[in-house]
PDB file of C-alpha atoms in Angstrom:
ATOM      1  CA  UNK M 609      -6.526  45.038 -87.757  1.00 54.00           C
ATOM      2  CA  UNK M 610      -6.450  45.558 -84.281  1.00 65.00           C
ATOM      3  CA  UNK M 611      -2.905  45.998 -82.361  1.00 66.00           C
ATOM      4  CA  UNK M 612      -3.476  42.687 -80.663  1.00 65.00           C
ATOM      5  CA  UNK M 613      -4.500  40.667 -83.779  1.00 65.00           C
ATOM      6  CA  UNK M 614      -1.185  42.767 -85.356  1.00 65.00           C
ATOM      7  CA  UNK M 615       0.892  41.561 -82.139  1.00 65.00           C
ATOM      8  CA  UNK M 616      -0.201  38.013 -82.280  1.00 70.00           C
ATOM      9  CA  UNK M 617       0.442  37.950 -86.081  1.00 69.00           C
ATOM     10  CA  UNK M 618       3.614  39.365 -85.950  1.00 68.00           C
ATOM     11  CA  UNK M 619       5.206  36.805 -82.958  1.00 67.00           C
ATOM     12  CA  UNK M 620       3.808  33.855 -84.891  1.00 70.00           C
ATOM     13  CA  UNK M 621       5.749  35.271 -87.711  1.00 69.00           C
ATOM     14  CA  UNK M 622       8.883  35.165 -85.563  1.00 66.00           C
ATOM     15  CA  UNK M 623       7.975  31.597 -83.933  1.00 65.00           C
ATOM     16  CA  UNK M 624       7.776  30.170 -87.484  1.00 64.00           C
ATOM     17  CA  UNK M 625      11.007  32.080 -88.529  1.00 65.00           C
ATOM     18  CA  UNK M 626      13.324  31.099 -85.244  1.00 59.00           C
ATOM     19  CA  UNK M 627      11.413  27.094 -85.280  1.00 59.00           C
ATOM     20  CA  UNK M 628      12.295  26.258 -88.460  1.00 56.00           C
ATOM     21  CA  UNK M 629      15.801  27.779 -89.190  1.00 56.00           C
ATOM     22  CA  UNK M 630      17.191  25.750 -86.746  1.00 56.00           C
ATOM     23  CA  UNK M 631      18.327  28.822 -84.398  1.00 64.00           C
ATOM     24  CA  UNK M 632      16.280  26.647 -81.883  1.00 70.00           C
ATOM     25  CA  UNK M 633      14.530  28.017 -78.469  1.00 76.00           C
ATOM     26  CA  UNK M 634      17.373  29.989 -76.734  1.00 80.00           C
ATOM     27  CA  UNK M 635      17.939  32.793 -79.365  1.00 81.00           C
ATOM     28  CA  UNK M 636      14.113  32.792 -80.069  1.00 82.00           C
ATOM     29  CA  UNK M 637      14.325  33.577 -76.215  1.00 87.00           C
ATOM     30  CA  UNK M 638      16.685  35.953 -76.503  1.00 88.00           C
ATOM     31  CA  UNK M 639      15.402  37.891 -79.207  1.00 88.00           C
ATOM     32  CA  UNK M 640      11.481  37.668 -77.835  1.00 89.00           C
ATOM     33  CA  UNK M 641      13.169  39.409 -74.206  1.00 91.00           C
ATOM     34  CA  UNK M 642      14.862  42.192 -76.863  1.00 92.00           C
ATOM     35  CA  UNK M 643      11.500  42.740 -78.500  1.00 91.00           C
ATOM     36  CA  UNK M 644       9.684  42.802 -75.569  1.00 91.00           C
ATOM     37  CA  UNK M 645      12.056  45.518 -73.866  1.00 92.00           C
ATOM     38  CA  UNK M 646      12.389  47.755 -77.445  1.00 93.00           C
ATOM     39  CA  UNK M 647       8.090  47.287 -77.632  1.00 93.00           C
ATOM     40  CA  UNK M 648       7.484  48.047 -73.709  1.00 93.00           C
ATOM     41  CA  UNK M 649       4.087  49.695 -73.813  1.00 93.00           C
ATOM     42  CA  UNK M 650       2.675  47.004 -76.410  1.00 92.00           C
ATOM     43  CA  UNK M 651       3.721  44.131 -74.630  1.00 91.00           C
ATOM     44  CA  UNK M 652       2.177  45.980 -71.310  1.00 93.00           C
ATOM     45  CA  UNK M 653      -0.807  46.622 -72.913  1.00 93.00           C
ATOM     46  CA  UNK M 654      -1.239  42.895 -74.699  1.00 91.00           C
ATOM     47  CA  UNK M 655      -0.206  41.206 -71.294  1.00 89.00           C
ATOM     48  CA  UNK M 656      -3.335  43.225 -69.184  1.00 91.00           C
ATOM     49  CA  UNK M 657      -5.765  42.736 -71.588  1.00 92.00           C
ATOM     50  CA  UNK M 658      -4.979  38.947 -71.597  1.00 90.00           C
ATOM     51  CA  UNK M 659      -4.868  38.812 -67.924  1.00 87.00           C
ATOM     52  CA  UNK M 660      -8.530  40.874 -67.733  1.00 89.00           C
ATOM     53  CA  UNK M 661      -9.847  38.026 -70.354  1.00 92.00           C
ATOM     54  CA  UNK M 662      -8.226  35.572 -68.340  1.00 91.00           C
ATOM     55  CA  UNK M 663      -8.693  35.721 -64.712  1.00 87.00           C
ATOM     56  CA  UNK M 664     -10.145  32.464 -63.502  1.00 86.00           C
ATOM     57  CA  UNK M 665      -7.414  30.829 -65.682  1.00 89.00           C
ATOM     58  CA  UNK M 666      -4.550  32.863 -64.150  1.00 88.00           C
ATOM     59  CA  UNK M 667      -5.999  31.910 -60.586  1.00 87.00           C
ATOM     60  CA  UNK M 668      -6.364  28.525 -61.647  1.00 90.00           C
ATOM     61  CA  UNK M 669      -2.522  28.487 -62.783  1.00 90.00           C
ATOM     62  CA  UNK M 670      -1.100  30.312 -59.788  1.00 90.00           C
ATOM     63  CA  UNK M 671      -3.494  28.100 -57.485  1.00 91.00           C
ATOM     64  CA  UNK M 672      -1.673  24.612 -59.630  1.00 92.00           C
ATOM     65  CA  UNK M 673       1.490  26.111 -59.360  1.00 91.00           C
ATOM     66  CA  UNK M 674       0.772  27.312 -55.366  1.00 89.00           C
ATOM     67  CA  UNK M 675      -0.474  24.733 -54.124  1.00 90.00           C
ATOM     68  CA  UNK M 676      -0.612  21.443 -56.441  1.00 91.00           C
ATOM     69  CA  UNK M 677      -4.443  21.876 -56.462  1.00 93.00           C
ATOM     70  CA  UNK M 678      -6.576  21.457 -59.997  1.00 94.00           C
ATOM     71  CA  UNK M 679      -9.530  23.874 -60.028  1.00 91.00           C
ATOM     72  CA  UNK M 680     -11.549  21.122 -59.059  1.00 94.00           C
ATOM     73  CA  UNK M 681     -10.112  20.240 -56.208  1.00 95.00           C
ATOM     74  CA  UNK M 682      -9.880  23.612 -55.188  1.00 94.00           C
ATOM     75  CA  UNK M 683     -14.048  23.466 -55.541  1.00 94.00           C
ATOM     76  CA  UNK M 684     -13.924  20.607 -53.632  1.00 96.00           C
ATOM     77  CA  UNK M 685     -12.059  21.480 -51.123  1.00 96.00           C
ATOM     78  CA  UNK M 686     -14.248  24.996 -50.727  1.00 96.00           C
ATOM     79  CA  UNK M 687     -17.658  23.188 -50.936  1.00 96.00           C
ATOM     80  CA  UNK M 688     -16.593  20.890 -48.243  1.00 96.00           C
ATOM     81  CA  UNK M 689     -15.590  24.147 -46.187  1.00 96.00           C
ATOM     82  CA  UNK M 690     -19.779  25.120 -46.301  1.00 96.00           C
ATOM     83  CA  UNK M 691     -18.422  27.754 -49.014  1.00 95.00           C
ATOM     84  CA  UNK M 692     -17.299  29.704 -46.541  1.00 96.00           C
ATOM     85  CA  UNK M 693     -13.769  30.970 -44.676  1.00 96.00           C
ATOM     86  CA  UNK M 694     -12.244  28.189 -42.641  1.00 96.00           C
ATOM     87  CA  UNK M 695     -11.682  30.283 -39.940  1.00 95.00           C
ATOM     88  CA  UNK M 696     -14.515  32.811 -39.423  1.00 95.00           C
ATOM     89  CA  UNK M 697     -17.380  31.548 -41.425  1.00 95.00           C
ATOM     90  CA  UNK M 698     -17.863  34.434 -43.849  1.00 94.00           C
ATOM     91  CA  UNK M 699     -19.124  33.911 -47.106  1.00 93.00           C
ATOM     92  CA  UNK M 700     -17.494  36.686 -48.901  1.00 93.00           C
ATOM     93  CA  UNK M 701     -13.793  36.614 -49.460  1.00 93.00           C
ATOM     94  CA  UNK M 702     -12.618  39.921 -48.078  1.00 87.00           C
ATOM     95  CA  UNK M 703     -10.933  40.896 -50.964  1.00 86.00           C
ATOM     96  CA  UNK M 704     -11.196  41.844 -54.831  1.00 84.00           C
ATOM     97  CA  UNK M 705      -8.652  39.253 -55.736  1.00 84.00           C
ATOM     98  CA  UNK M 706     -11.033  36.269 -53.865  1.00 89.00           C
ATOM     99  CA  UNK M 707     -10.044  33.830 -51.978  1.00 93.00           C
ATOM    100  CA  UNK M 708      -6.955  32.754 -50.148  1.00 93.00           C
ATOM    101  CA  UNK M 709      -4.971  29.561 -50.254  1.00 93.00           C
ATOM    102  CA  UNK M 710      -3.821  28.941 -46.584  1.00 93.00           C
ATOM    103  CA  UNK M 711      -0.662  27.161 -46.423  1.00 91.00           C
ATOM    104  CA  UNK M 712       2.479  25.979 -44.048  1.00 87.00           C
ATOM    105  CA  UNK M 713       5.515  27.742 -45.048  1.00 82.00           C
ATOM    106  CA  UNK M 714       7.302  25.187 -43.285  1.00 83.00           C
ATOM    107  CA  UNK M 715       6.074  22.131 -45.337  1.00 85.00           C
ATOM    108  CA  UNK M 716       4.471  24.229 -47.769  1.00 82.00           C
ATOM    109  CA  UNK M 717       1.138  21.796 -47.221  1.00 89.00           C
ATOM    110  CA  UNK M 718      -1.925  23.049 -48.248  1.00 93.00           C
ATOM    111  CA  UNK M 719      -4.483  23.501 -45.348  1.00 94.00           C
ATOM    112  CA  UNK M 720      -7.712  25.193 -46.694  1.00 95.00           C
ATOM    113  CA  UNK M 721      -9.453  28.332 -47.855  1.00 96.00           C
ATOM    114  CA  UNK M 722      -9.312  31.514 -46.011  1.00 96.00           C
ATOM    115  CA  UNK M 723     -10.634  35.006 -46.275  1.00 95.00           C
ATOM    116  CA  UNK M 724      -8.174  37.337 -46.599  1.00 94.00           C
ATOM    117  CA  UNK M 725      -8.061  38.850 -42.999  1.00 94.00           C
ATOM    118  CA  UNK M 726      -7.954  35.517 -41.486  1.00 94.00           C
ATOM    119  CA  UNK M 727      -5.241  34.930 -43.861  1.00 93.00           C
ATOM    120  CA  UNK M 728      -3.033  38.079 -42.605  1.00 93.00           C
ATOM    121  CA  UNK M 729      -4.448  37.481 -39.351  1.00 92.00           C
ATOM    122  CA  UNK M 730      -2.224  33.786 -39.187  1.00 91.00           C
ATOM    123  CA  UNK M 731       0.557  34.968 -41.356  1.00 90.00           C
ATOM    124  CA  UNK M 732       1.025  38.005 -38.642  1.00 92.00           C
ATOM    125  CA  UNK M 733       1.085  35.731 -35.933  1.00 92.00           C
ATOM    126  CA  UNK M 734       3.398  33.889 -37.873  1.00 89.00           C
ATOM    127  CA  UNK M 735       1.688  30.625 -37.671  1.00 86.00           C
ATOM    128  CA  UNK M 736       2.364  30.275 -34.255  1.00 91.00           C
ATOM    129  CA  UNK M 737      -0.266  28.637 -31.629  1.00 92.00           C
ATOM    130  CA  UNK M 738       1.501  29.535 -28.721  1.00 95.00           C
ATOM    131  CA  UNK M 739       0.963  33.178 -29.991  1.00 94.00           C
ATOM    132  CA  UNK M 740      -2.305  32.453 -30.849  1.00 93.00           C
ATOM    133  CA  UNK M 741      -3.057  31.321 -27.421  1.00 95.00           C
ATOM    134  CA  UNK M 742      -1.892  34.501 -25.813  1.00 94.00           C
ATOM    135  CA  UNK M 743      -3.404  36.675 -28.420  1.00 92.00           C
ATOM    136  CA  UNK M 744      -6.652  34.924 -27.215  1.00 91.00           C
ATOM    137  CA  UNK M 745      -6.111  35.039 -23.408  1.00 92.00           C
ATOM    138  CA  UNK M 746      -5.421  38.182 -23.818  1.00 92.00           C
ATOM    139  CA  UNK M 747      -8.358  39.259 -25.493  1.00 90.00           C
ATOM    140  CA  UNK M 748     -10.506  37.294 -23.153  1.00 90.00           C
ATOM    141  CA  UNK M 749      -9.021  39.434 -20.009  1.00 90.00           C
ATOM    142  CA  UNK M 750      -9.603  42.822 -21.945  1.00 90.00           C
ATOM    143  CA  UNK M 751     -13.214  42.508 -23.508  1.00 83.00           C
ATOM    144  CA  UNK M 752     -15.654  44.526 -21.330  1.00 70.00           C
ATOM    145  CA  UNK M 753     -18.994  42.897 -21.238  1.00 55.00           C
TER     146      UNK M 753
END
């Protein structure tokens, strides 16, 4: 048996044990964080291999939990962008991680789909159009045709 068909094995063991002898979901939580902390390097080990297997599900989770969008309203919302950045038009995200969500961290409102410099780009400027403005001015009174 593999260690990861021997990990899974063994917590469904202790699922079924801590379920059904009424000890209920808080010591079952307490004894899975004392496992996890005496069994560091498995549970590192089970957790990256499950991410690697997993990725458009984990960016599908963090994009739900982000940003209230389903994975097909992210498509959606992309498509309608040309499949491109919002901002800059490229077509390739920028980054090895993909895309970025661009959002107010006043509201927390989801605005669209950015590439990651663009993304950096506002969050450095600290969403600010006034400083946007100037940043552009400026640039416009510096660039040497």
């Amino acid at each position: 048996m593999t260690r990861h068909l021997l990990l899974q094995s063994y917590m469904s063991r202790c699922i079924s044990r801590f379920m059904t002898d009424n000890q209920g979901p808080a010591r079952k939580q307490a004894y899975d964080a004392k496992w996890r902390k005496e069994n560091k390097a498995r549970t590192q080990e089970y957790f990256r291999d499950w991410y690697k297997a997993n990725k458009e599900r984990r960016s599908a989770s963090e994009r739900k939990r982000k940003y209230g969008l389903t994975a097909e309203q992210w498509a959606a919302v992309f498509d309608a962008q040309g499949g491109r950045c919002a901002i800059c038009l490229r077509d390739t995200p920028g980054s090895k991680r993909g895309w970025n969500g661009d959002h107010c961290h006043t509201m927390g409102v989801f605005r669209g789909i950015l590439c990651r410099q663009c993304n950096h780009g506002l969050g450095n400027f600290q969403d600010n159009i006034d400083n946007l403005r100037r940043a552009t001015a400026y640039l416009e009174r510096h660039i040497f045709a």
